[in-house]
Amino acid sequence: INTLYDMLENYELDIAIVEGKRLSSKLNYFMLDTDYLVCVVSNDNPLSKQSMVTINELKNEKMILRLPTSATRKLFE
């Protein structure tokens, strides 16, 4: 992602759609859209009976997370 920011600052790119932002006086940021996270579990998992769960409720669950640099993953670390 830092490469994209560097390319923007060096006028090699016009636009980058990224997750999160790096503070830079050379760049302008605006929200493109809002998003929500979905937790997918098997019907046998006790969490399947809930309409909503907290991150704290997921801390003891086995799961596959996104890339280490992902802001979503950082929520769980």
Short mmCIF file of C-alpha atoms in Angstrom, two decimals:
data_model
loop_
_atom_site.label_atom_id
_atom_site.label_comp_id
_atom_site.label_asym_id
_atom_site.label_seq_id
_atom_site.Cartn_x
_atom_site.Cartn_y
_atom_site.Cartn_z
CA ILE A 1 0.00 0.00 0.00
CA ASN A 2 2.90 2.37 0.67
CA THR A 3 3.95 1.90 -2.94
CA LEU A 4 0.56 3.23 -4.05
CA TYR A 5 0.94 6.29 -1.85
CA ASP A 6 4.42 6.89 -3.22
CA MET A 7 3.13 6.60 -6.78
CA LEU A 8 0.35 9.11 -6.04
CA GLU A 9 2.79 11.56 -4.47
CA ASN A 10 5.09 11.21 -7.49
CA TYR A 11 2.22 11.76 -9.94
CA GLU A 12 2.56 8.24 -11.35
CA LEU A 13 -1.10 7.51 -10.42
CA ASP A 14 -4.16 9.72 -10.38
CA ILE A 15 -6.31 7.69 -7.99
CA ALA A 16 -5.89 4.75 -5.61
CA ILE A 17 -8.70 3.03 -3.76
CA VAL A 18 -7.20 1.80 -0.50
CA GLU A 19 -8.12 0.72 3.00
CA GLY A 20 -6.94 3.25 5.58
CA LYS A 21 -4.77 6.27 4.95
CA ARG A 22 -1.25 7.60 5.41
CA LEU A 23 -0.92 11.18 6.56
CA SER A 24 0.47 13.29 3.75
CA SER A 25 0.03 16.96 2.95
CA LYS A 26 0.41 16.05 -0.73
CA LEU A 27 -2.74 13.89 -0.80
CA ASN A 28 -6.45 14.45 -0.30
CA TYR A 29 -8.65 11.71 1.17
CA PHE A 30 -12.39 11.20 0.98
CA MET A 31 -14.69 8.37 1.95
CA LEU A 32 -15.83 6.38 -1.04
CA ASP A 33 -18.33 4.19 0.79
CA THR A 34 -19.03 2.62 4.15
CA ASP A 35 -18.76 -1.09 4.72
CA TYR A 36 -19.78 -3.64 7.27
CA LEU A 37 -18.22 -6.93 8.30
CA VAL A 38 -20.06 -10.22 8.16
CA CYS A 39 -19.23 -13.19 10.36
CA VAL A 40 -19.91 -16.53 8.66
CA VAL A 41 -20.27 -19.58 10.92
CA SER A 42 -21.63 -23.09 10.56
CA ASN A 43 -25.19 -23.76 11.73
CA ASP A 44 -23.71 -25.88 14.55
CA ASN A 45 -21.73 -22.99 16.01
CA PRO A 46 -23.43 -21.39 19.05
CA LEU A 47 -22.82 -17.96 17.50
CA SER A 48 -25.20 -18.90 14.66
CA LYS A 49 -28.13 -18.31 17.02
CA GLN A 50 -27.19 -14.64 17.40
CA SER A 51 -28.07 -11.89 14.97
CA MET A 52 -24.97 -9.90 15.96
CA VAL A 53 -21.66 -10.69 17.69
CA THR A 54 -18.88 -8.56 19.12
CA ILE A 55 -15.20 -8.91 18.34
CA ASN A 56 -14.69 -9.96 21.95
CA GLU A 57 -17.06 -12.91 21.43
CA LEU A 58 -14.89 -14.10 18.56
CA LYS A 59 -11.59 -14.13 20.46
CA ASN A 60 -11.69 -17.86 21.26
CA GLU A 61 -12.90 -18.98 17.83
CA LYS A 62 -10.66 -20.57 15.20
CA MET A 63 -10.71 -18.38 12.11
CA ILE A 64 -8.91 -17.38 8.96
CA LEU A 65 -8.09 -13.69 8.77
CA ARG A 66 -7.14 -11.39 5.94
CA LEU A 67 -3.57 -10.32 5.14
CA PRO A 68 -1.42 -9.06 8.06
CA THR A 69 -1.49 -5.52 6.64
CA SER A 70 -5.30 -5.47 6.44
CA ALA A 71 -7.12 -3.05 8.75
CA THR A 72 -9.78 -5.72 9.25
CA ARG A 73 -7.18 -8.16 10.54
CA LYS A 74 -5.70 -5.55 12.87
CA LEU A 75 -9.07 -5.37 14.65
CA PHE A 76 -8.53 -8.96 15.79
CA GLU A 77 -4.88 -8.73 16.82
#
